[in-house]
PDB file of C-alpha atoms and ligand atoms in Angstrom:
ATOM      1  CA  UNK A  10      -0.030   0.006  -0.160  1.00  0.00           C
ATOM      2  CA  UNK A  11       1.254   3.621  -0.929  1.00  0.00           C
ATOM      3  CA  UNK A  12       2.201   6.134   1.746  1.00  0.00           C
ATOM      4  CA  UNK A  13       1.190   9.886   1.353  1.00  0.00           C
ATOM      5  CA  UNK A  14       2.271  12.806   2.879  1.00  0.00           C
ATOM      6  CA  UNK A  15      -0.369  15.469   4.282  1.00  0.00           C
ATOM      7  CA  UNK A  16      -0.564  18.443   6.016  1.00  0.00           C
ATOM      8  CA  UNK A  17      -2.949  19.890   8.350  1.00  0.00           C
ATOM      9  CA  UNK A  18      -4.686  23.176   7.133  1.00  0.00           C
ATOM     10  CA  UNK A  19      -5.754  23.559  11.081  1.00  0.00           C
ATOM     11  CA  UNK A  20      -2.835  23.130  12.963  1.00  0.00           C
ATOM     12  CA  UNK A  21      -0.134  22.958  10.227  1.00  0.00           C
ATOM     13  CA  UNK A  22       0.913  19.165  11.295  1.00  0.00           C
ATOM     14  CA  UNK A  23       2.768  17.131   8.710  1.00  0.00           C
ATOM     15  CA  UNK A  24       2.210  13.582   8.680  1.00  0.00           C
ATOM     16  CA  UNK A  25       2.633  10.650   6.592  1.00  0.00           C
ATOM     17  CA  UNK A  26      -0.169   7.764   6.166  1.00  0.00           C
ATOM     18  CA  UNK A  27      -0.531   4.389   4.426  1.00  0.00           C
ATOM     19  CA  UNK A  28      -3.686   4.081   2.646  1.00  0.00           C
ATOM     20  CA  UNK A  29      -5.255   3.258  -0.511  1.00  0.00           C
ATOM     21  CA  UNK A  30      -6.196   5.819  -2.780  1.00  0.00           C
ATOM     22  CA  UNK A  31      -9.735   5.589  -2.271  1.00  0.00           C
ATOM     23  CA  UNK A  32      -9.359   6.129   1.210  1.00  0.00           C
ATOM     24  CA  UNK A  33      -7.454   9.419   0.688  1.00  0.00           C
ATOM     25  CA  UNK A  34     -10.491  11.242   1.612  1.00  0.00           C
ATOM     26  CA  UNK A  35     -11.035   9.887   4.603  1.00  0.00           C
ATOM     27  CA  UNK A  36      -7.600  10.990   6.092  1.00  0.00           C
ATOM     28  CA  UNK A  37      -7.567  13.144   9.273  1.00  0.00           C
ATOM     29  CA  UNK A  38      -4.796  14.889  11.088  1.00  0.00           C
ATOM     30  CA  UNK A  39      -3.505  12.495  14.003  1.00  0.00           C
ATOM     31  CA  UNK A  40      -2.494  15.915  15.870  1.00  0.00           C
ATOM     32  CA  UNK A  41      -5.929  17.756  16.055  1.00  0.00           C
ATOM     33  CA  UNK A  42      -8.169  15.193  14.460  1.00  0.00           C
ATOM     34  CA  UNK A  43      -9.231  17.561  11.699  1.00  0.00           C
ATOM     35  CA  UNK A  44     -10.460  16.765   8.441  1.00  0.00           C
ATOM     36  CA  UNK A  45      -9.313  19.678   6.556  1.00  0.00           C
ATOM     37  CA  UNK A  46      -5.725  17.984   5.104  1.00  0.00           C
ATOM     38  CA  UNK A  47      -4.099  18.630   1.951  1.00  0.00           C
ATOM     39  CA  UNK A  48      -1.807  16.398   0.163  1.00  0.00           C
ATOM     40  CA  UNK A  49       2.014  16.824  -0.106  1.00  0.00           C
ATOM     41  CA  UNK A  50       3.899  15.930  -2.954  1.00  0.00           C
ATOM     42  CA  UNK A  51       7.086  14.526  -2.051  1.00  0.00           C
ATOM     43  CA  UNK A  52      10.211  15.938  -3.945  1.00  0.00           C
ATOM     44  CA  UNK A  53       8.029  18.797  -5.443  1.00  0.00           C
ATOM     45  CA  UNK A  54       7.359  21.781  -3.845  1.00  0.00           C
ATOM     46  CA  UNK A  55       5.908  23.482  -6.550  1.00  0.00           C
ATOM     47  CA  UNK A  56       4.008  22.025  -9.660  1.00  0.00           C
ATOM     48  CA  UNK A  57       3.977  24.225 -12.780  1.00  0.00           C
ATOM     49  CA  UNK A  58       2.320  23.602 -15.841  1.00  0.00           C
ATOM     50  CA  UNK A  59      -0.525  20.752 -16.275  1.00  0.00           C
ATOM     51  CA  UNK A  60       2.572  17.999 -16.861  1.00  0.00           C
ATOM     52  CA  UNK A  61       3.412  18.054 -13.289  1.00  0.00           C
ATOM     53  CA  UNK A  62       7.114  18.998 -13.717  1.00  0.00           C
ATOM     54  CA  UNK A  63       8.714  20.494 -10.697  1.00  0.00           C
ATOM     55  CA  UNK A  64      10.038  23.890 -10.549  1.00  0.00           C
ATOM     56  CA  UNK A  65      11.120  24.471  -6.664  1.00  0.00           C
ATOM     57  CA  UNK A  66      12.687  21.499  -5.160  1.00  0.00           C
ATOM     58  CA  UNK A  67      10.922  20.595  -1.685  1.00  0.00           C
ATOM     59  CA  UNK A  68      14.196  20.720   0.151  1.00  0.00           C
ATOM     60  CA  UNK A  69      14.877  24.072   1.849  1.00  0.00           C
ATOM     61  CA  UNK A  70      11.286  25.261   1.586  1.00  0.00           C
ATOM     62  CA  UNK A  71      10.259  28.254   3.194  1.00  0.00           C
ATOM     63  CA  UNK A  72       7.660  26.538   5.383  1.00  0.00           C
ATOM     64  CA  UNK A  73       8.043  27.018   9.026  1.00  0.00           C
ATOM     65  CA  UNK A  74       7.156  23.601  11.112  1.00  0.00           C
ATOM     66  CA  UNK A  75       5.437  24.460  14.424  1.00  0.00           C
TER      67      UNK A  75
HETATM   68 ZN1   ZN B   2      -4.202  19.072  12.669  1.00  0.00          ZN
END
């Protein structure tokens, strides 16, 4: 089963879960239990265009952890 990285929009907690694609909608934040989570794409901080090419590498991003 694949793993996906998510970030909670409520508390900003980043976490990785192992779920099937059909269950991604059911993912909730393990920190606050919020359902408002957004999926992160490993290795890609910003996707440009419709091809999904990487413009900015995820490493060294400007996000501040909580
Ligand atoms: Zn949260």
